[in-house]
mmCIF file of C-alpha atoms in Angstrom:
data_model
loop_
_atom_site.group_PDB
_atom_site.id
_atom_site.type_symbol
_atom_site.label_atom_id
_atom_site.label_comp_id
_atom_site.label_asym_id
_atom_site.label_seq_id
_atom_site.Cartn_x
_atom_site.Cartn_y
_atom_site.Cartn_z
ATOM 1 C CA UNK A 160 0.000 0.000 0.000
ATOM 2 C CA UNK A 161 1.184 3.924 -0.182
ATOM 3 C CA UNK A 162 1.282 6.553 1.997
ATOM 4 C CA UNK A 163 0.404 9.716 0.357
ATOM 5 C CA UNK A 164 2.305 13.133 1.685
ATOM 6 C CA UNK A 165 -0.439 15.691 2.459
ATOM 7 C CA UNK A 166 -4.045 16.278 3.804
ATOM 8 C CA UNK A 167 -6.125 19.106 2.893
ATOM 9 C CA UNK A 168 -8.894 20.516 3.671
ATOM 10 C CA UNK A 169 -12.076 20.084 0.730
ATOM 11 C CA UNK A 170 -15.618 21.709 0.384
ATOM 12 C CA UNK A 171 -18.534 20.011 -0.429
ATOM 13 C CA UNK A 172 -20.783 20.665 -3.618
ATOM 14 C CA UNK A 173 -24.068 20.476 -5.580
ATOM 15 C CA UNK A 174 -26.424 17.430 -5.759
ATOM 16 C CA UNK A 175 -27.077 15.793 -8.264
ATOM 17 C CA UNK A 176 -29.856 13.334 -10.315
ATOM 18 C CA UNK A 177 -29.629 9.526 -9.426
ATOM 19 C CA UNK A 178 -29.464 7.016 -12.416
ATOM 20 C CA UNK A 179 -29.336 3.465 -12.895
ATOM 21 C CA UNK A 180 -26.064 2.024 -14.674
ATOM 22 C CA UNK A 181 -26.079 -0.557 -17.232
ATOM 23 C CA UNK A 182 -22.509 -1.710 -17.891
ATOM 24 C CA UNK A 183 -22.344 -3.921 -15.271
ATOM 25 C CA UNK A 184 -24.174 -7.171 -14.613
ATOM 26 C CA UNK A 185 -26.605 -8.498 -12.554
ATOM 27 C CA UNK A 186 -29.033 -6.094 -9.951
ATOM 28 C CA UNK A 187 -27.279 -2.650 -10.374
ATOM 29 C CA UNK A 188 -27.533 0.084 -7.654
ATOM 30 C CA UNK A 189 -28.327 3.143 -8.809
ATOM 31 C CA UNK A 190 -25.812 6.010 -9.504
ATOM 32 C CA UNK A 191 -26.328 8.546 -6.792
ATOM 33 C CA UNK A 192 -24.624 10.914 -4.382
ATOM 34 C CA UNK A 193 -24.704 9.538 -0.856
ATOM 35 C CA UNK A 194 -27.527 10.748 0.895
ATOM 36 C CA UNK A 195 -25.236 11.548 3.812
ATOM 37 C CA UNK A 196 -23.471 14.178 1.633
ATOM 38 C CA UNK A 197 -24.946 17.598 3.269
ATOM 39 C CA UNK A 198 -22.491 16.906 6.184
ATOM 40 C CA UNK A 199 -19.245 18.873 5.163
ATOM 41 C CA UNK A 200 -15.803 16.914 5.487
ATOM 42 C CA UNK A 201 -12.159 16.477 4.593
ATOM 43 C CA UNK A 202 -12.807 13.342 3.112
ATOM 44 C CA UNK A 203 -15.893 14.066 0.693
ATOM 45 C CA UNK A 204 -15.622 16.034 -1.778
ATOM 46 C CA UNK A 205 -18.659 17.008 -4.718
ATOM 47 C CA UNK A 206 -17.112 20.624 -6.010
ATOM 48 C CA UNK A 207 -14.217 22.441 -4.800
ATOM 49 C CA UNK A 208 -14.392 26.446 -3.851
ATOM 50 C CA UNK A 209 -12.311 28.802 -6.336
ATOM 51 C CA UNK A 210 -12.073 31.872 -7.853
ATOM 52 C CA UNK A 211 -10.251 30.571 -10.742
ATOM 53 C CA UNK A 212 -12.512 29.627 -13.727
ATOM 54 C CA UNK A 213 -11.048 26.229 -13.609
ATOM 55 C CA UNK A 214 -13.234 22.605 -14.010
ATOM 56 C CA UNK A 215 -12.256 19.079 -13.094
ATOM 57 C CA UNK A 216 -13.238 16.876 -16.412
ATOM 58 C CA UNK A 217 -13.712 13.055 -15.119
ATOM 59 C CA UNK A 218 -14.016 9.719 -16.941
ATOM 60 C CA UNK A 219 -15.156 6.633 -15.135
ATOM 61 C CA UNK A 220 -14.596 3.069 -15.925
ATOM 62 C CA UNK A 221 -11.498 2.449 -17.880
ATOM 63 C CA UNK A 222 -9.630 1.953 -19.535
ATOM 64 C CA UNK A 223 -11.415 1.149 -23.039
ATOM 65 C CA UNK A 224 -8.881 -0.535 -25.101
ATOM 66 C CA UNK A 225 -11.237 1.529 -28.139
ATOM 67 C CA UNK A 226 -12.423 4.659 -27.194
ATOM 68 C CA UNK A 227 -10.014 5.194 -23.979
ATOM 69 C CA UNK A 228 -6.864 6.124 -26.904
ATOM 70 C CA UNK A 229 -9.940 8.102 -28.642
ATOM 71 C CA UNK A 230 -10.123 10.037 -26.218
ATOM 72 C CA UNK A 231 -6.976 10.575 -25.134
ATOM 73 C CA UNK A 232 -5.901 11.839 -28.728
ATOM 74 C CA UNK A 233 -8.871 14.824 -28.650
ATOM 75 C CA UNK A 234 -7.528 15.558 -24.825
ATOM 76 C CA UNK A 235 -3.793 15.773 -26.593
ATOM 77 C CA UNK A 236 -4.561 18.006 -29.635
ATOM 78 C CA UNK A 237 -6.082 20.450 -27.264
ATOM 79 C CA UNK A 238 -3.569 20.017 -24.412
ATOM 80 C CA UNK A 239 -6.083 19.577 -21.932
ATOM 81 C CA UNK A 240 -6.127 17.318 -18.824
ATOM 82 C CA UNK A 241 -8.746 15.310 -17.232
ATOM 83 C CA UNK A 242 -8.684 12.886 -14.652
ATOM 84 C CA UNK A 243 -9.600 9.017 -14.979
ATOM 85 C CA UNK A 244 -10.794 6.820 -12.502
ATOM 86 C CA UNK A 245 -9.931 3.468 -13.313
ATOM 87 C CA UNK A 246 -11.127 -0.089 -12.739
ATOM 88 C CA UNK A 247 -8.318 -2.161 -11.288
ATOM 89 C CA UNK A 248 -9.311 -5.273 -12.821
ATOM 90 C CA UNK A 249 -9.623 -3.562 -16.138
ATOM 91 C CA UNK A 250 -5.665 -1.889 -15.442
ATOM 92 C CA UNK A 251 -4.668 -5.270 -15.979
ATOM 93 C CA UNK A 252 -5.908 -5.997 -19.031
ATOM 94 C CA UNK A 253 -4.907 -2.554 -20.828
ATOM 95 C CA UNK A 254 -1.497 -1.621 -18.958
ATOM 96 C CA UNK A 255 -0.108 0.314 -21.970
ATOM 97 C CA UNK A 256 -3.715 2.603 -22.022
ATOM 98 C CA UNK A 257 -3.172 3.062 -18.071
ATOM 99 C CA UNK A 258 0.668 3.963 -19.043
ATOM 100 C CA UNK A 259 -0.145 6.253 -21.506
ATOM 101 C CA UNK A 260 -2.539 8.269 -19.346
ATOM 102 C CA UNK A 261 -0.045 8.733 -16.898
ATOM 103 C CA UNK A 262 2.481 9.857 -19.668
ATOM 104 C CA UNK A 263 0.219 12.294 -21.286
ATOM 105 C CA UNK A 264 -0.028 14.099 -17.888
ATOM 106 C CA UNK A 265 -3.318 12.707 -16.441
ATOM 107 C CA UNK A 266 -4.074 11.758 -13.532
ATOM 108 C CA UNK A 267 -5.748 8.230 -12.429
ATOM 109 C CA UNK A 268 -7.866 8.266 -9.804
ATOM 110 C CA UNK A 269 -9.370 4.740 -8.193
ATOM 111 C CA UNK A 270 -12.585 3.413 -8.955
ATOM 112 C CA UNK A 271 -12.165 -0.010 -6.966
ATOM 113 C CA UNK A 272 -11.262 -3.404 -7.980
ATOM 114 C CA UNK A 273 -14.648 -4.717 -9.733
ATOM 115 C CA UNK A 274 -17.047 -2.185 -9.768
ATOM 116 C CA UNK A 275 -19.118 -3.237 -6.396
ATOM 117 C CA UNK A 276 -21.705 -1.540 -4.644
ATOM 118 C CA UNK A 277 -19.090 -1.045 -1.251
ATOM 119 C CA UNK A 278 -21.431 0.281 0.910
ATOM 120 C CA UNK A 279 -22.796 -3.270 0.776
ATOM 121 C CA UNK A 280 -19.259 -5.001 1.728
ATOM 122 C CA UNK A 281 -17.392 -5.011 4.923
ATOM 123 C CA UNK A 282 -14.795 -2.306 5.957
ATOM 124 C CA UNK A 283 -12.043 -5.536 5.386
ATOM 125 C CA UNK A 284 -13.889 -6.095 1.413
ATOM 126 C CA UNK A 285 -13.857 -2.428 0.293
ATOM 127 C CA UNK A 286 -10.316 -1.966 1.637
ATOM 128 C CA UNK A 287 -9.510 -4.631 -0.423
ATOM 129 C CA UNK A 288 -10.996 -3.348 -3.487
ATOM 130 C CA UNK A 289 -9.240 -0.087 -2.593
ATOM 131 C CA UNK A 290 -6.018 -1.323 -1.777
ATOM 132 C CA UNK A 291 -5.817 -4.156 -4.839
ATOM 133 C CA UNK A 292 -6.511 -1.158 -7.516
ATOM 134 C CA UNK A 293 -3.884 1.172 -5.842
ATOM 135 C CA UNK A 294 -1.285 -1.343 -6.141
ATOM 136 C CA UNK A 295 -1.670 -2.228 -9.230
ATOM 137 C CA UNK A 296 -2.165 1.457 -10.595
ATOM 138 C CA UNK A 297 1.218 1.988 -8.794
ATOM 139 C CA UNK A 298 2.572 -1.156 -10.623
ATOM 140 C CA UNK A 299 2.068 0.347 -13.945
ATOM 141 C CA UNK A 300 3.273 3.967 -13.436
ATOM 142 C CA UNK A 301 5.070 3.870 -10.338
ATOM 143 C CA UNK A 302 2.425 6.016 -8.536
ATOM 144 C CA UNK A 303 -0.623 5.716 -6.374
ATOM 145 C CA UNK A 304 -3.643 7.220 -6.883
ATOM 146 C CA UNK A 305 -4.333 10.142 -4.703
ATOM 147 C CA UNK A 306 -8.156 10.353 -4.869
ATOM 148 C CA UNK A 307 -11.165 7.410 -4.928
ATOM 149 C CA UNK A 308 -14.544 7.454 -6.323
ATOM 150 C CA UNK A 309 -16.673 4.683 -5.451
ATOM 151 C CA UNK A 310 -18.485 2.756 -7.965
ATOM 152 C CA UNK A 311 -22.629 4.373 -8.238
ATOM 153 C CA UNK A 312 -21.711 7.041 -5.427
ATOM 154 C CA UNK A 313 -22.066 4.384 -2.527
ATOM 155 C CA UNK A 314 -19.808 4.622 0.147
ATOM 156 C CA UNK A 315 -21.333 5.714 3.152
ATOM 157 C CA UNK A 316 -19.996 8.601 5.793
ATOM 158 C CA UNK A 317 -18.663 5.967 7.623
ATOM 159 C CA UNK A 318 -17.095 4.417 4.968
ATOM 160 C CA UNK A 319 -15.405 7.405 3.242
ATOM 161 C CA UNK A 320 -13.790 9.036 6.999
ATOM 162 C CA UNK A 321 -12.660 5.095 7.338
ATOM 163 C CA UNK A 322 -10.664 5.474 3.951
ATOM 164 C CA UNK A 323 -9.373 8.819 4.854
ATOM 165 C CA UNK A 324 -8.542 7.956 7.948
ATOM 166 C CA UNK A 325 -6.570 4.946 7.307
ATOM 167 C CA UNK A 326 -5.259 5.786 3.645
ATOM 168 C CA UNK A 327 -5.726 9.246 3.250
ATOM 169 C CA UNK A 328 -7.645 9.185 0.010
ATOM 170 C CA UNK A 329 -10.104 11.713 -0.032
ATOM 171 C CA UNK A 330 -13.803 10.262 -1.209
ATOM 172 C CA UNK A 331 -14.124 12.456 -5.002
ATOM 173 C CA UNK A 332 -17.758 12.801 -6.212
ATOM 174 C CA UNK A 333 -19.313 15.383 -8.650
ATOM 175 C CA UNK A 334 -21.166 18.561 -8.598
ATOM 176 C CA UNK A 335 -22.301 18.053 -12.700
ATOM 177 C CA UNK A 336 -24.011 14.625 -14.148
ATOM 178 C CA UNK A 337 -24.846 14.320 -17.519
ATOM 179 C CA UNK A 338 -26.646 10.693 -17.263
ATOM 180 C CA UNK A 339 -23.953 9.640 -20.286
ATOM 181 C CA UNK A 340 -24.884 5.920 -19.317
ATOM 182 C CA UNK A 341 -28.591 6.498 -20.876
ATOM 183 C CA UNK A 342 -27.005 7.105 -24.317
ATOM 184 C CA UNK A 343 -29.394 9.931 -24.535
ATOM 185 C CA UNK A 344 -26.925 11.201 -27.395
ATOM 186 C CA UNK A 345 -23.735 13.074 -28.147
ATOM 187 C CA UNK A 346 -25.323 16.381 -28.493
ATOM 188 C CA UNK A 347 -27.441 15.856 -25.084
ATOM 189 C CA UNK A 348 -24.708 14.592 -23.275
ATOM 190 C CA UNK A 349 -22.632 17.663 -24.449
ATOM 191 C CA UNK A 350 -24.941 19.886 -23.993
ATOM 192 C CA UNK A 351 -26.080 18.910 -20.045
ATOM 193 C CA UNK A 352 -22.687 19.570 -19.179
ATOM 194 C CA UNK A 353 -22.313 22.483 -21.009
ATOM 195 C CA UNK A 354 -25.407 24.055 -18.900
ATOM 196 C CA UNK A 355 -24.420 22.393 -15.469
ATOM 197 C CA UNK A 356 -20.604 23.590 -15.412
ATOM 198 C CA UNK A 357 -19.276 26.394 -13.344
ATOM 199 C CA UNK A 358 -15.859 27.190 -11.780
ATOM 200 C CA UNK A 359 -14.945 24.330 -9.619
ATOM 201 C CA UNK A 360 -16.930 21.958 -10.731
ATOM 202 C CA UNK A 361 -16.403 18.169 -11.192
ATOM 203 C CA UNK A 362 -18.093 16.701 -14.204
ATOM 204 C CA UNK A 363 -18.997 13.148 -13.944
ATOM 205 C CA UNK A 364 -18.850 11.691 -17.409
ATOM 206 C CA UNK A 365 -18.065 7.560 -18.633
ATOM 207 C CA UNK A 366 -14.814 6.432 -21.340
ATOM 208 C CA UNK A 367 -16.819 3.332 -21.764
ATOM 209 C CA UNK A 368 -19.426 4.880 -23.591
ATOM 210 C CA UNK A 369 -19.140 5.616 -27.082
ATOM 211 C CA UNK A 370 -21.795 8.490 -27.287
ATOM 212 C CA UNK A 371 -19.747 10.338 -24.173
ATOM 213 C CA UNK A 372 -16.712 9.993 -26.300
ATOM 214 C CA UNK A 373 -18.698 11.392 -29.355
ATOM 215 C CA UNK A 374 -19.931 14.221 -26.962
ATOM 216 C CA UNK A 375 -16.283 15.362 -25.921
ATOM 217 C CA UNK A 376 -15.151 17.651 -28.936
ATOM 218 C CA UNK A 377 -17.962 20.240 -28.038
ATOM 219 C CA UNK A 378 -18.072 19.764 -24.700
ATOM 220 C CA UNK A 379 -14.544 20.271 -24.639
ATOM 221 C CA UNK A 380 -14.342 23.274 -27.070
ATOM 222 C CA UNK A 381 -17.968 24.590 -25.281
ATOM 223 C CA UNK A 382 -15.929 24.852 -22.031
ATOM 224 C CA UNK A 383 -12.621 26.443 -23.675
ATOM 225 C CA UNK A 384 -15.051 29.180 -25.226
ATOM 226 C CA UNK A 385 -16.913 30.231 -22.246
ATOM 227 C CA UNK A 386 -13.680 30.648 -20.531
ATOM 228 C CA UNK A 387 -13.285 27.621 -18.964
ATOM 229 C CA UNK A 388 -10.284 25.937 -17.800
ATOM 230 C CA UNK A 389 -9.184 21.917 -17.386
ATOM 231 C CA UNK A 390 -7.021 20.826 -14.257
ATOM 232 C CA UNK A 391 -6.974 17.531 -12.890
ATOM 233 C CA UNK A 392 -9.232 16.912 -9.974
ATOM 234 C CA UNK A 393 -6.180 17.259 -7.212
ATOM 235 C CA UNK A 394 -4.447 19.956 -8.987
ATOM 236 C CA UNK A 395 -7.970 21.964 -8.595
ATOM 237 C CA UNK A 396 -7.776 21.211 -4.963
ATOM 238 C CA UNK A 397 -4.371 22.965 -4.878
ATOM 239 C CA UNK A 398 -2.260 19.693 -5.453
ATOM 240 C CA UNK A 399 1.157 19.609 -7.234
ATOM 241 C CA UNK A 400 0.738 17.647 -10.606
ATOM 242 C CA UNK A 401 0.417 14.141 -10.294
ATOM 243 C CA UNK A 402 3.100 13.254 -12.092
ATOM 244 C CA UNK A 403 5.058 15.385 -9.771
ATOM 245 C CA UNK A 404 4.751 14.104 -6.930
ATOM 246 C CA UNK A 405 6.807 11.816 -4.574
ATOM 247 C CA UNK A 406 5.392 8.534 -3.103
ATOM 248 C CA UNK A 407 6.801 6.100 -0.186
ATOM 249 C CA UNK A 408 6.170 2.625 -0.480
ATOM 250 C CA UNK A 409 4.787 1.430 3.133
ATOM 251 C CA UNK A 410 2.607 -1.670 4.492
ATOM 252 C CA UNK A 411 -0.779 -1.331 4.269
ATOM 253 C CA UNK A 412 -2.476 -1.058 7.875
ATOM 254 C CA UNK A 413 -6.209 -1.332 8.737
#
Protein backbone atom coordinates (compact mmCIF):
# COMPACT_ATOMS: atom_id res chain seq x y z
CA UNK A 1 0.00 0.00 0.00
CA UNK A 2 1.18 3.92 -0.18
CA UNK A 3 1.28 6.55 2.00
CA UNK A 4 0.40 9.72 0.36
CA UNK A 5 2.30 13.13 1.69
CA UNK A 6 -0.44 15.69 2.46
CA UNK A 7 -4.04 16.28 3.80
CA UNK A 8 -6.12 19.11 2.89
CA UNK A 9 -8.89 20.52 3.67
CA UNK A 10 -12.08 20.08 0.73
CA UNK A 11 -15.62 21.71 0.38
CA UNK A 12 -18.53 20.01 -0.43
CA UNK A 13 -20.78 20.67 -3.62
CA UNK A 14 -24.07 20.48 -5.58
CA UNK A 15 -26.42 17.43 -5.76
CA UNK A 16 -27.08 15.79 -8.26
CA UNK A 17 -29.86 13.33 -10.31
CA UNK A 18 -29.63 9.53 -9.43
CA UNK A 19 -29.46 7.02 -12.42
CA UNK A 20 -29.34 3.46 -12.89
CA UNK A 21 -26.06 2.02 -14.67
CA UNK A 22 -26.08 -0.56 -17.23
CA UNK A 23 -22.51 -1.71 -17.89
CA UNK A 24 -22.34 -3.92 -15.27
CA UNK A 25 -24.17 -7.17 -14.61
CA UNK A 26 -26.60 -8.50 -12.55
CA UNK A 27 -29.03 -6.09 -9.95
CA UNK A 28 -27.28 -2.65 -10.37
CA UNK A 29 -27.53 0.08 -7.65
CA UNK A 30 -28.33 3.14 -8.81
CA UNK A 31 -25.81 6.01 -9.50
CA UNK A 32 -26.33 8.55 -6.79
CA UNK A 33 -24.62 10.91 -4.38
CA UNK A 34 -24.70 9.54 -0.86
CA UNK A 35 -27.53 10.75 0.89
CA UNK A 36 -25.24 11.55 3.81
CA UNK A 37 -23.47 14.18 1.63
CA UNK A 38 -24.95 17.60 3.27
CA UNK A 39 -22.49 16.91 6.18
CA UNK A 40 -19.24 18.87 5.16
CA UNK A 41 -15.80 16.91 5.49
CA UNK A 42 -12.16 16.48 4.59
CA UNK A 43 -12.81 13.34 3.11
CA UNK A 44 -15.89 14.07 0.69
CA UNK A 45 -15.62 16.03 -1.78
CA UNK A 46 -18.66 17.01 -4.72
CA UNK A 47 -17.11 20.62 -6.01
CA UNK A 48 -14.22 22.44 -4.80
CA UNK A 49 -14.39 26.45 -3.85
CA UNK A 50 -12.31 28.80 -6.34
CA UNK A 51 -12.07 31.87 -7.85
CA UNK A 52 -10.25 30.57 -10.74
CA UNK A 53 -12.51 29.63 -13.73
CA UNK A 54 -11.05 26.23 -13.61
CA UNK A 55 -13.23 22.61 -14.01
CA UNK A 56 -12.26 19.08 -13.09
CA UNK A 57 -13.24 16.88 -16.41
CA UNK A 58 -13.71 13.06 -15.12
CA UNK A 59 -14.02 9.72 -16.94
CA UNK A 60 -15.16 6.63 -15.14
CA UNK A 61 -14.60 3.07 -15.92
CA UNK A 62 -11.50 2.45 -17.88
CA UNK A 63 -9.63 1.95 -19.54
CA UNK A 64 -11.41 1.15 -23.04
CA UNK A 65 -8.88 -0.54 -25.10
CA UNK A 66 -11.24 1.53 -28.14
CA UNK A 67 -12.42 4.66 -27.19
CA UNK A 68 -10.01 5.19 -23.98
CA UNK A 69 -6.86 6.12 -26.90
CA UNK A 70 -9.94 8.10 -28.64
CA UNK A 71 -10.12 10.04 -26.22
CA UNK A 72 -6.98 10.58 -25.13
CA UNK A 73 -5.90 11.84 -28.73
CA UNK A 74 -8.87 14.82 -28.65
CA UNK A 75 -7.53 15.56 -24.83
CA UNK A 76 -3.79 15.77 -26.59
CA UNK A 77 -4.56 18.01 -29.63
CA UNK A 78 -6.08 20.45 -27.26
CA UNK A 79 -3.57 20.02 -24.41
CA UNK A 80 -6.08 19.58 -21.93
CA UNK A 81 -6.13 17.32 -18.82
CA UNK A 82 -8.75 15.31 -17.23
CA UNK A 83 -8.68 12.89 -14.65
CA UNK A 84 -9.60 9.02 -14.98
CA UNK A 85 -10.79 6.82 -12.50
CA UNK A 86 -9.93 3.47 -13.31
CA UNK A 87 -11.13 -0.09 -12.74
CA UNK A 88 -8.32 -2.16 -11.29
CA UNK A 89 -9.31 -5.27 -12.82
CA UNK A 90 -9.62 -3.56 -16.14
CA UNK A 91 -5.66 -1.89 -15.44
CA UNK A 92 -4.67 -5.27 -15.98
CA UNK A 93 -5.91 -6.00 -19.03
CA UNK A 94 -4.91 -2.55 -20.83
CA UNK A 95 -1.50 -1.62 -18.96
CA UNK A 96 -0.11 0.31 -21.97
CA UNK A 97 -3.71 2.60 -22.02
CA UNK A 98 -3.17 3.06 -18.07
CA UNK A 99 0.67 3.96 -19.04
CA UNK A 100 -0.14 6.25 -21.51
CA UNK A 101 -2.54 8.27 -19.35
CA UNK A 102 -0.04 8.73 -16.90
CA UNK A 103 2.48 9.86 -19.67
CA UNK A 104 0.22 12.29 -21.29
CA UNK A 105 -0.03 14.10 -17.89
CA UNK A 106 -3.32 12.71 -16.44
CA UNK A 107 -4.07 11.76 -13.53
CA UNK A 108 -5.75 8.23 -12.43
CA UNK A 109 -7.87 8.27 -9.80
CA UNK A 110 -9.37 4.74 -8.19
CA UNK A 111 -12.58 3.41 -8.96
CA UNK A 112 -12.17 -0.01 -6.97
CA UNK A 113 -11.26 -3.40 -7.98
CA UNK A 114 -14.65 -4.72 -9.73
CA UNK A 115 -17.05 -2.18 -9.77
CA UNK A 116 -19.12 -3.24 -6.40
CA UNK A 117 -21.70 -1.54 -4.64
CA UNK A 118 -19.09 -1.04 -1.25
CA UNK A 119 -21.43 0.28 0.91
CA UNK A 120 -22.80 -3.27 0.78
CA UNK A 121 -19.26 -5.00 1.73
CA UNK A 122 -17.39 -5.01 4.92
CA UNK A 123 -14.80 -2.31 5.96
CA UNK A 124 -12.04 -5.54 5.39
CA UNK A 125 -13.89 -6.10 1.41
CA UNK A 126 -13.86 -2.43 0.29
CA UNK A 127 -10.32 -1.97 1.64
CA UNK A 128 -9.51 -4.63 -0.42
CA UNK A 129 -11.00 -3.35 -3.49
CA UNK A 130 -9.24 -0.09 -2.59
CA UNK A 131 -6.02 -1.32 -1.78
CA UNK A 132 -5.82 -4.16 -4.84
CA UNK A 133 -6.51 -1.16 -7.52
CA UNK A 134 -3.88 1.17 -5.84
CA UNK A 135 -1.28 -1.34 -6.14
CA UNK A 136 -1.67 -2.23 -9.23
CA UNK A 137 -2.16 1.46 -10.60
CA UNK A 138 1.22 1.99 -8.79
CA UNK A 139 2.57 -1.16 -10.62
CA UNK A 140 2.07 0.35 -13.94
CA UNK A 141 3.27 3.97 -13.44
CA UNK A 142 5.07 3.87 -10.34
CA UNK A 143 2.42 6.02 -8.54
CA UNK A 144 -0.62 5.72 -6.37
CA UNK A 145 -3.64 7.22 -6.88
CA UNK A 146 -4.33 10.14 -4.70
CA UNK A 147 -8.16 10.35 -4.87
CA UNK A 148 -11.16 7.41 -4.93
CA UNK A 149 -14.54 7.45 -6.32
CA UNK A 150 -16.67 4.68 -5.45
CA UNK A 151 -18.49 2.76 -7.97
CA UNK A 152 -22.63 4.37 -8.24
CA UNK A 153 -21.71 7.04 -5.43
CA UNK A 154 -22.07 4.38 -2.53
CA UNK A 155 -19.81 4.62 0.15
CA UNK A 156 -21.33 5.71 3.15
CA UNK A 157 -20.00 8.60 5.79
CA UNK A 158 -18.66 5.97 7.62
CA UNK A 159 -17.10 4.42 4.97
CA UNK A 160 -15.41 7.40 3.24
CA UNK A 161 -13.79 9.04 7.00
CA UNK A 162 -12.66 5.09 7.34
CA UNK A 163 -10.66 5.47 3.95
CA UNK A 164 -9.37 8.82 4.85
CA UNK A 165 -8.54 7.96 7.95
CA UNK A 166 -6.57 4.95 7.31
CA UNK A 167 -5.26 5.79 3.64
CA UNK A 168 -5.73 9.25 3.25
CA UNK A 169 -7.64 9.19 0.01
CA UNK A 170 -10.10 11.71 -0.03
CA UNK A 171 -13.80 10.26 -1.21
CA UNK A 172 -14.12 12.46 -5.00
CA UNK A 173 -17.76 12.80 -6.21
CA UNK A 174 -19.31 15.38 -8.65
CA UNK A 175 -21.17 18.56 -8.60
CA UNK A 176 -22.30 18.05 -12.70
CA UNK A 177 -24.01 14.62 -14.15
CA UNK A 178 -24.85 14.32 -17.52
CA UNK A 179 -26.65 10.69 -17.26
CA UNK A 180 -23.95 9.64 -20.29
CA UNK A 181 -24.88 5.92 -19.32
CA UNK A 182 -28.59 6.50 -20.88
CA UNK A 183 -27.00 7.11 -24.32
CA UNK A 184 -29.39 9.93 -24.53
CA UNK A 185 -26.92 11.20 -27.40
CA UNK A 186 -23.73 13.07 -28.15
CA UNK A 187 -25.32 16.38 -28.49
CA UNK A 188 -27.44 15.86 -25.08
CA UNK A 189 -24.71 14.59 -23.27
CA UNK A 190 -22.63 17.66 -24.45
CA UNK A 191 -24.94 19.89 -23.99
CA UNK A 192 -26.08 18.91 -20.04
CA UNK A 193 -22.69 19.57 -19.18
CA UNK A 194 -22.31 22.48 -21.01
CA UNK A 195 -25.41 24.05 -18.90
CA UNK A 196 -24.42 22.39 -15.47
CA UNK A 197 -20.60 23.59 -15.41
CA UNK A 198 -19.28 26.39 -13.34
CA UNK A 199 -15.86 27.19 -11.78
CA UNK A 200 -14.94 24.33 -9.62
CA UNK A 201 -16.93 21.96 -10.73
CA UNK A 202 -16.40 18.17 -11.19
CA UNK A 203 -18.09 16.70 -14.20
CA UNK A 204 -19.00 13.15 -13.94
CA UNK A 205 -18.85 11.69 -17.41
CA UNK A 206 -18.06 7.56 -18.63
CA UNK A 207 -14.81 6.43 -21.34
CA UNK A 208 -16.82 3.33 -21.76
CA UNK A 209 -19.43 4.88 -23.59
CA UNK A 210 -19.14 5.62 -27.08
CA UNK A 211 -21.79 8.49 -27.29
CA UNK A 212 -19.75 10.34 -24.17
CA UNK A 213 -16.71 9.99 -26.30
CA UNK A 214 -18.70 11.39 -29.36
CA UNK A 215 -19.93 14.22 -26.96
CA UNK A 216 -16.28 15.36 -25.92
CA UNK A 217 -15.15 17.65 -28.94
CA UNK A 218 -17.96 20.24 -28.04
CA UNK A 219 -18.07 19.76 -24.70
CA UNK A 220 -14.54 20.27 -24.64
CA UNK A 221 -14.34 23.27 -27.07
CA UNK A 222 -17.97 24.59 -25.28
CA UNK A 223 -15.93 24.85 -22.03
CA UNK A 224 -12.62 26.44 -23.68
CA UNK A 225 -15.05 29.18 -25.23
CA UNK A 226 -16.91 30.23 -22.25
CA UNK A 227 -13.68 30.65 -20.53
CA UNK A 228 -13.29 27.62 -18.96
CA UNK A 229 -10.28 25.94 -17.80
CA UNK A 230 -9.18 21.92 -17.39
CA UNK A 231 -7.02 20.83 -14.26
CA UNK A 232 -6.97 17.53 -12.89
CA UNK A 233 -9.23 16.91 -9.97
CA UNK A 234 -6.18 17.26 -7.21
CA UNK A 235 -4.45 19.96 -8.99
CA UNK A 236 -7.97 21.96 -8.60
CA UNK A 237 -7.78 21.21 -4.96
CA UNK A 238 -4.37 22.97 -4.88
CA UNK A 239 -2.26 19.69 -5.45
CA UNK A 240 1.16 19.61 -7.23
CA UNK A 241 0.74 17.65 -10.61
CA UNK A 242 0.42 14.14 -10.29
CA UNK A 243 3.10 13.25 -12.09
CA UNK A 244 5.06 15.38 -9.77
CA UNK A 245 4.75 14.10 -6.93
CA UNK A 246 6.81 11.82 -4.57
CA UNK A 247 5.39 8.53 -3.10
CA UNK A 248 6.80 6.10 -0.19
CA UNK A 249 6.17 2.63 -0.48
CA UNK A 250 4.79 1.43 3.13
CA UNK A 251 2.61 -1.67 4.49
CA UNK A 252 -0.78 -1.33 4.27
CA UNK A 253 -2.48 -1.06 7.88
CA UNK A 254 -6.21 -1.33 8.74
Amino acid sequence: MIELSRRTLLSGGLAACALSMPTFAAARPVIALPPDVAQRDAATVMAVRTSSPVVAMTFDDGPHPRLTPVLLDMLKARGLRATFYLIGNRCVTWPDIVRRIADEGHEIGNHSWSHPDLSRRSDEAAMDEIDRTTDTIFKITGRPPVTFRPPYGAFTRRQRMVLYKARNLPTILWSVDPQDWRRPGASVVSSRILNGSRPGAIILSHDIQSGTVKAMPATLDGLTQRGLKFGTVSQMMGWPLWQDRHFRRVNAQG
